[in-house]
Protein backbone atom coordinates (compact mmCIF):
# COMPACT_ATOMS: atom_id res chain seq x y z
CA MET A 1 0.00 0.00 0.00
CA ASP A 2 1.41 3.40 -0.87
CA PHE A 3 1.44 6.38 1.51
CA GLU A 4 -1.52 8.14 -0.15
CA GLN A 5 -3.78 5.14 0.28
CA ALA A 6 -2.47 4.46 3.80
CA ASP A 7 -2.99 8.10 4.79
CA ALA A 8 -6.54 8.16 3.40
CA LEU A 9 -7.41 4.93 5.25
CA ASN A 10 -5.82 5.97 8.56
CA GLN A 11 -7.40 9.43 8.43
CA ALA A 12 -10.85 7.97 7.70
CA ILE A 13 -10.57 5.57 10.64
CA ARG A 14 -9.31 8.33 12.95
CA LEU A 15 -12.07 10.75 11.95
CA LEU A 16 -14.79 8.13 12.27
CA SER A 17 -13.53 7.22 15.75
CA LEU A 18 -13.41 10.85 16.90
CA ARG A 19 -16.79 11.79 15.42
CA HIS A 20 -18.52 8.63 16.63
CA ARG A 21 -17.23 9.17 20.17
CA ALA A 22 -18.29 12.83 20.12
CA ARG A 23 -21.76 11.94 18.86
CA ALA A 24 -22.06 9.18 21.48
CA ALA A 25 -21.02 11.67 24.17
CA ALA A 26 -23.70 14.11 22.99
CA LEU A 27 -26.37 11.40 23.10
CA LEU A 28 -25.26 10.07 26.51
CA ALA A 29 -24.92 13.46 28.24
CA PRO A 30 -28.66 13.97 28.83
CA LEU A 31 -28.64 10.59 30.63
CA GLY A 32 -25.81 11.78 32.89
CA LEU A 33 -23.34 9.35 31.33
CA HIS A 34 -19.88 9.68 29.82
CA PRO A 35 -18.54 7.51 26.98
CA GLY A 36 -17.47 4.14 28.31
CA GLN A 37 -20.02 4.02 31.10
CA GLU A 38 -22.71 2.85 28.70
CA ALA A 39 -20.51 -0.06 27.64
CA LEU A 40 -20.17 -1.16 31.26
CA LEU A 41 -23.93 -0.98 31.81
CA LEU A 42 -24.64 -2.86 28.58
CA GLU A 43 -22.10 -5.54 29.52
CA LEU A 44 -23.82 -6.05 32.87
CA ALA A 45 -27.18 -6.26 31.08
CA ARG A 46 -25.73 -8.88 28.70
CA SER A 47 -23.73 -10.96 31.18
CA GLY A 48 -25.38 -10.37 34.53
CA PRO A 49 -23.48 -9.72 37.76
CA SER A 50 -19.71 -9.76 37.21
CA ILE A 51 -16.54 -9.14 39.12
CA GLN A 52 -14.63 -6.05 38.10
CA THR A 53 -11.80 -8.09 36.55
CA GLN A 54 -14.31 -9.76 34.21
CA LEU A 55 -15.73 -6.36 33.30
CA SER A 56 -12.25 -5.03 32.55
CA GLU A 57 -11.55 -7.97 30.22
CA ALA A 58 -14.95 -7.76 28.51
CA LEU A 59 -14.64 -4.01 27.94
CA GLY A 60 -11.00 -4.14 26.86
CA CYS A 61 -9.92 -1.47 29.32
CA GLU A 62 -7.61 -1.24 32.29
CA PRO A 63 -8.88 -2.22 35.77
CA PRO A 64 -8.39 1.31 37.21
CA SER A 65 -10.70 2.68 34.49
CA VAL A 66 -13.37 0.13 35.39
CA THR A 67 -12.96 0.94 39.09
CA LEU A 68 -13.53 4.63 38.39
CA MET A 69 -16.58 3.94 36.21
CA VAL A 70 -18.01 1.58 38.83
CA ARG A 71 -17.59 4.18 41.56
CA LYS A 72 -19.36 6.86 39.53
CA LEU A 73 -22.19 4.58 38.41
CA GLU A 74 -22.64 3.28 41.97
CA ALA A 75 -22.79 6.85 43.31
CA ALA A 76 -25.49 7.60 40.72
CA GLY A 77 -27.46 4.54 41.87
CA HIS A 78 -27.21 2.59 38.60
CA ILE A 79 -25.15 -0.31 39.93
CA ARG A 80 -24.28 -1.84 43.28
CA ARG A 81 -21.22 -3.69 44.51
CA ALA A 82 -20.98 -6.51 46.99
CA PRO A 83 -17.98 -8.56 48.13
CA ALA A 84 -17.54 -11.74 46.11
CA PRO A 85 -18.26 -14.79 48.29
CA ALA A 86 -15.21 -16.70 47.06
CA ASP A 87 -12.80 -13.74 47.29
CA ARG A 88 -13.65 -10.93 49.70
CA ARG A 89 -11.09 -8.69 47.92
CA ALA A 90 -13.12 -8.85 44.70
CA SER A 91 -16.40 -7.03 44.15
CA ILE A 92 -19.41 -8.35 42.31
CA VAL A 93 -21.06 -5.58 40.30
CA GLU A 94 -24.71 -5.73 39.28
CA LEU A 95 -27.35 -3.43 37.84
CA THR A 96 -29.94 -1.80 40.08
CA ASP A 97 -33.49 -1.14 38.89
CA SER A 98 -32.30 2.34 37.88
CA GLY A 99 -29.44 0.78 35.89
CA ARG A 100 -31.78 -1.63 34.10
CA GLU A 101 -34.06 1.26 33.14
CA LEU A 102 -31.08 3.30 31.97
CA THR A 103 -29.83 0.36 29.91
CA GLY A 104 -33.12 0.36 28.00
CA GLN A 105 -32.60 4.03 27.17
CA ILE A 106 -29.00 3.35 26.12
CA LYS A 107 -30.13 0.58 23.78
CA ARG A 108 -32.52 2.98 22.04
CA LEU A 109 -29.77 5.61 21.71
CA TRP A 110 -27.37 2.99 20.37
CA CYS A 111 -29.87 2.00 17.68
CA ASP A 112 -30.26 5.66 16.71
CA LEU A 113 -26.49 6.19 16.60
CA ALA A 114 -25.95 3.08 14.49
CA GLU A 115 -28.66 4.15 12.05
CA GLU A 116 -27.13 7.65 11.79
CA THR A 117 -23.70 6.15 11.22
CA VAL A 118 -24.68 3.84 8.35
CA THR A 119 -27.11 6.18 6.57
CA GLY A 120 -26.62 5.87 2.82
CA LEU A 121 -25.06 2.40 2.91
CA SER A 122 -26.71 -0.65 1.41
CA ALA A 123 -28.22 -3.27 3.71
CA GLU A 124 -25.56 -5.73 2.48
CA THR A 125 -22.73 -3.35 3.42
CA VAL A 126 -24.31 -2.70 6.82
CA ALA A 127 -24.56 -6.45 7.42
CA ASP A 128 -20.87 -6.88 6.49
CA LEU A 129 -19.58 -3.97 8.62
CA PRO A 130 -19.40 -5.68 12.04
CA GLY A 131 -17.22 -8.47 10.63
CA ILE A 132 -15.00 -6.04 8.74
CA LEU A 133 -14.55 -3.85 11.82
CA ARG A 134 -13.79 -6.88 14.03
CA THR A 135 -11.15 -7.95 11.52
CA LEU A 136 -9.60 -4.46 11.56
CA SER A 137 -9.58 -4.47 15.37
CA GLY A 138 -8.00 -7.91 15.42
CA ASN A 139 -5.34 -6.77 12.97
CA VAL A 140 -4.46 -3.82 15.19
CA ASP A 141 -4.47 -6.03 18.32
CA ALA A 142 -2.08 -8.44 16.61
CA LYS A 143 0.43 -5.71 15.74
CA GLY A 144 3.30 -7.30 17.66
CA ARG A 145 2.64 -10.80 16.38
CA HIS A 146 3.19 -10.12 12.65
CA PRO A 147 6.69 -8.78 12.07
CA HIS A 148 7.39 -7.24 8.67
CA ASN A 149 9.12 -9.58 6.28
CA ASP A 150 10.33 -6.86 3.94
CA GLY A 151 13.26 -5.57 5.97
CA ARG A 152 11.39 -2.73 7.66
CA PRO A 153 11.90 -2.43 11.45
């Protein structure tokens, strides 16, 4: 791939990421949420009560970030923590009634955001996008596992 094509691709990915996050932030703000917190709430809705380490792995973020999100969401009454029976040092995190209600609102916003994002694309392209994006993410995650074979460092 030449630089022009690489630059166009990297710029498009960067701009999409920035604009999508900004739009998500604008949609979440009226709910009193910041980007990232919705992912934690949706993960709890999907998986049920979880320890913070599991949440960190599922969300792909560092444990201190999850701890901070959990504290803020607990203070807002959307989740609760309890010591894990098997390991008193670990906390089990679960949705409260308020969190379950908020998750329903987040799901509606997420549908709206997805529809805004793919406006103008064919149904076939939209159906292919999740797989394409997962492949791109996997390629970036695997960056250290595929050394260049063409002499570049």
